PDB file of C-alpha atoms in Angstrom:
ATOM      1  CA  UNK A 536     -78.983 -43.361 196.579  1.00  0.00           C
ATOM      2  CA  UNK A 537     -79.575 -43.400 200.124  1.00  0.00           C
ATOM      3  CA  UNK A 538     -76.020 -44.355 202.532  1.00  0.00           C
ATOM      4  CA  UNK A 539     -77.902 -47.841 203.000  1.00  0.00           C
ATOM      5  CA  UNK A 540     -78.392 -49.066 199.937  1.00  0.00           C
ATOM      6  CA  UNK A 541     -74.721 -48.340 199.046  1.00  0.00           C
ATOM      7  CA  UNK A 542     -73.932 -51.037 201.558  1.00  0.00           C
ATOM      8  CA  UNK A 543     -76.756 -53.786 200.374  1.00  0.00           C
ATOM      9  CA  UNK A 544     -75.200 -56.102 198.184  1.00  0.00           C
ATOM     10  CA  UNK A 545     -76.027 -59.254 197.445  1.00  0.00           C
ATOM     11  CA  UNK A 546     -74.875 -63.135 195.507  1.00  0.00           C
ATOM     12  CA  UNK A 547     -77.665 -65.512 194.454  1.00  0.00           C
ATOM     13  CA  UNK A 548     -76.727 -68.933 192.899  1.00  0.00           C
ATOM     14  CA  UNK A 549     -78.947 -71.023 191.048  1.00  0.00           C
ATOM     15  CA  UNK A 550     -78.093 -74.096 189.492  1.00  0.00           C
ATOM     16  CA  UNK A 551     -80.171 -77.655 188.540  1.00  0.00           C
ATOM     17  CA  UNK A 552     -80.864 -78.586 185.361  1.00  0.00           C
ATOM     18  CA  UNK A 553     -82.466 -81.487 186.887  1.00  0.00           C
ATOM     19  CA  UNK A 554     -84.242 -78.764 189.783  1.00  0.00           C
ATOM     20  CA  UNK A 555     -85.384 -76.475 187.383  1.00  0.00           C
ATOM     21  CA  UNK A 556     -87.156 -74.730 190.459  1.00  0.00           C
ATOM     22  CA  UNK A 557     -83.612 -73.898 191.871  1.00  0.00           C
ATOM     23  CA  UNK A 558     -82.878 -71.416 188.684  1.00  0.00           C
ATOM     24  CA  UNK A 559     -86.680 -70.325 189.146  1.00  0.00           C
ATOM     25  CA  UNK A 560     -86.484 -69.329 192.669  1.00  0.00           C
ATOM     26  CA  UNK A 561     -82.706 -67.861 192.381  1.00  0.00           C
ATOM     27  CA  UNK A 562     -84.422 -65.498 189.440  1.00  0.00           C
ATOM     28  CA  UNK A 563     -87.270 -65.001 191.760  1.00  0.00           C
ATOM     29  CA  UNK A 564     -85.331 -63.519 194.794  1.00  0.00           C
ATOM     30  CA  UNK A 565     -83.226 -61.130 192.029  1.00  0.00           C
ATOM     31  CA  UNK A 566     -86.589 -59.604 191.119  1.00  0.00           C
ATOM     32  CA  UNK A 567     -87.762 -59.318 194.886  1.00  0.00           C
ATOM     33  CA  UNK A 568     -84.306 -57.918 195.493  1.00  0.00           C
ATOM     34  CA  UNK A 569     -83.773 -55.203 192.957  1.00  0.00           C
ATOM     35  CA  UNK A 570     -87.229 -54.208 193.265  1.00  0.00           C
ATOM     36  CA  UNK A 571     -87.526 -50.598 194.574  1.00  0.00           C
ATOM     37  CA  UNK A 572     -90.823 -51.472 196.474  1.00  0.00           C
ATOM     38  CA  UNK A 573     -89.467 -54.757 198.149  1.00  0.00           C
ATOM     39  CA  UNK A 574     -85.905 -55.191 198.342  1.00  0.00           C
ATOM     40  CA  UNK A 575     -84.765 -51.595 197.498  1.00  0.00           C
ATOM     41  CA  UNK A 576     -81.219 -53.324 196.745  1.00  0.00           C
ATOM     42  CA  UNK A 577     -79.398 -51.286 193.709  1.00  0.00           C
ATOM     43  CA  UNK A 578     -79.346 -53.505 190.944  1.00  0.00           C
ATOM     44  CA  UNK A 579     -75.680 -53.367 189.837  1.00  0.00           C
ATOM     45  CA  UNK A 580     -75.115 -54.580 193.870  1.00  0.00           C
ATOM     46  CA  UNK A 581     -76.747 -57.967 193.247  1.00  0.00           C
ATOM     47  CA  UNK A 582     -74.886 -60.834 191.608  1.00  0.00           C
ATOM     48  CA  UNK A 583     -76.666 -63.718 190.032  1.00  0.00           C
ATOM     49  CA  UNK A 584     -75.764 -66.560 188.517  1.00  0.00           C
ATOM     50  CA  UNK A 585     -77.563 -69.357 187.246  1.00  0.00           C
ATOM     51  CA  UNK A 586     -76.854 -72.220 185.381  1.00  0.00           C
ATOM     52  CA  UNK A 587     -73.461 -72.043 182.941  1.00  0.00           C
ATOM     53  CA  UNK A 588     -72.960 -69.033 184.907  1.00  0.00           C
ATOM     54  CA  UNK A 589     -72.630 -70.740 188.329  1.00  0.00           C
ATOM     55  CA  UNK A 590     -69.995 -72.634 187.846  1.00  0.00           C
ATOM     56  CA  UNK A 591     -66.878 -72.765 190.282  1.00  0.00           C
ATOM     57  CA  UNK A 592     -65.210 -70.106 188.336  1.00  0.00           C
ATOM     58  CA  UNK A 593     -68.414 -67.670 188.386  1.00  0.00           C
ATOM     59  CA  UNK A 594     -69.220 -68.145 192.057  1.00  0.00           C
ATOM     60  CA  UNK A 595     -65.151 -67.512 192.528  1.00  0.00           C
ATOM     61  CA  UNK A 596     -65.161 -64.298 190.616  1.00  0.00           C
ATOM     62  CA  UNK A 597     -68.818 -63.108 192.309  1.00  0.00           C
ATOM     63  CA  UNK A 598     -67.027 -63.465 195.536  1.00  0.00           C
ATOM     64  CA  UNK A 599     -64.497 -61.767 194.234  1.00  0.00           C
ATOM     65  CA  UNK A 600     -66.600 -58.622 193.007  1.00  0.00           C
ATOM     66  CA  UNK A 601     -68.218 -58.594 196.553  1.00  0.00           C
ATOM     67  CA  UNK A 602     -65.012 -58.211 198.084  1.00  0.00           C
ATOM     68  CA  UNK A 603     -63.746 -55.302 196.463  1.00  0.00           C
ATOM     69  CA  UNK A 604     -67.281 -53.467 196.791  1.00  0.00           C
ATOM     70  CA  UNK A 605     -67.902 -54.119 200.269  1.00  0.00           C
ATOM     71  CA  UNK A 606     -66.506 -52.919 203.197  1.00  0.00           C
ATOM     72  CA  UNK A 607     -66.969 -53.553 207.278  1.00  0.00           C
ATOM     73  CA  UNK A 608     -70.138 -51.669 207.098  1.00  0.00           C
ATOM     74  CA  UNK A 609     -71.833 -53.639 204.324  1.00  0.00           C
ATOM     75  CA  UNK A 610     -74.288 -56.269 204.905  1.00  0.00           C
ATOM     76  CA  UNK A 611     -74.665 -59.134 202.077  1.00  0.00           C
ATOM     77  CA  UNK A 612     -76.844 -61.495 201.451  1.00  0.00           C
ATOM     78  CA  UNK A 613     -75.463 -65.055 200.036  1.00  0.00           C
ATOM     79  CA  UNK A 614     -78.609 -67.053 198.687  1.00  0.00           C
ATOM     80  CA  UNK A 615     -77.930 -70.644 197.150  1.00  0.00           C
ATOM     81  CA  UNK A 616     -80.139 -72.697 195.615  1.00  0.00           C
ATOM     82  CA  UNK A 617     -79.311 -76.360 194.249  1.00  0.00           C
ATOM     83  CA  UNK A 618     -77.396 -79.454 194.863  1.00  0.00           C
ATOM     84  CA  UNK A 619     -73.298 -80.573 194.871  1.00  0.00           C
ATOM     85  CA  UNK A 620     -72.134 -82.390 192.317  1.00  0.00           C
ATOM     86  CA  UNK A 621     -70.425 -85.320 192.395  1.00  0.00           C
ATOM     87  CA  UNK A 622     -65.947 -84.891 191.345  1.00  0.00           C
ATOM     88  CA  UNK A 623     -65.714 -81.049 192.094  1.00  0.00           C
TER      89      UNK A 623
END
C-alpha cells in the first residue's frame, strides 16, 4: 500500500426509505471509492452505512472509527446523502 492511501479514509451515509436514490447513490460512491482504478481508497478505510445502519448510533461509532485511524496527515471524505428527521 502506497503512504497515501494509508491516509484516505472515508464515511458515506445513506439513508431514505422514502429517497431510495439516497441509499443508491451512497452505495454508488463506495464502489467508485474502493475501486482500484477510480478511487484507489483501501476498502477497510471506507465506512458506509445505509439504512438501519445509519442511525445516530452508527454514524456516532463511524466517527468514532475515523478518529482512532486517522491522524493530522489524513484526508477524509464525509459524504451524506438523505434528509433529517423530525424528534432526533
Amino acid at each position: 500500500m502506497k503512504e497515501q492511501e494509508k491516509n484516505m479514509h472515508a464515511l458515506i451515509v445513506g439513508v431514505g426509505d422514502d429517497l431510495p436514490g439516497t441509499v443508491k447513490d451512497a452505495n454508488k460512491l463506495h464502489e467508485i471509492l474502493i475501486d482500484k482504478e477510480l478511487g484507489g481508497y483501501p476498502k477497510d478505510q471506507v465506512i458506509i452505512l445505509t439504512n438501519e445502519e445509519a442511525s445516530r448510533e452508527g454514524v456516532l461509532q463511524g466517527f468514532a472509527k475515523l478518529r482512532k485511524n486517522t491522524n493530522e496527515h489524513s484526508t477524509v471524505l464525509l459524504y451524506y446523502s438523505g434528509h433529517g428527521r423530525d424528534g432526533d
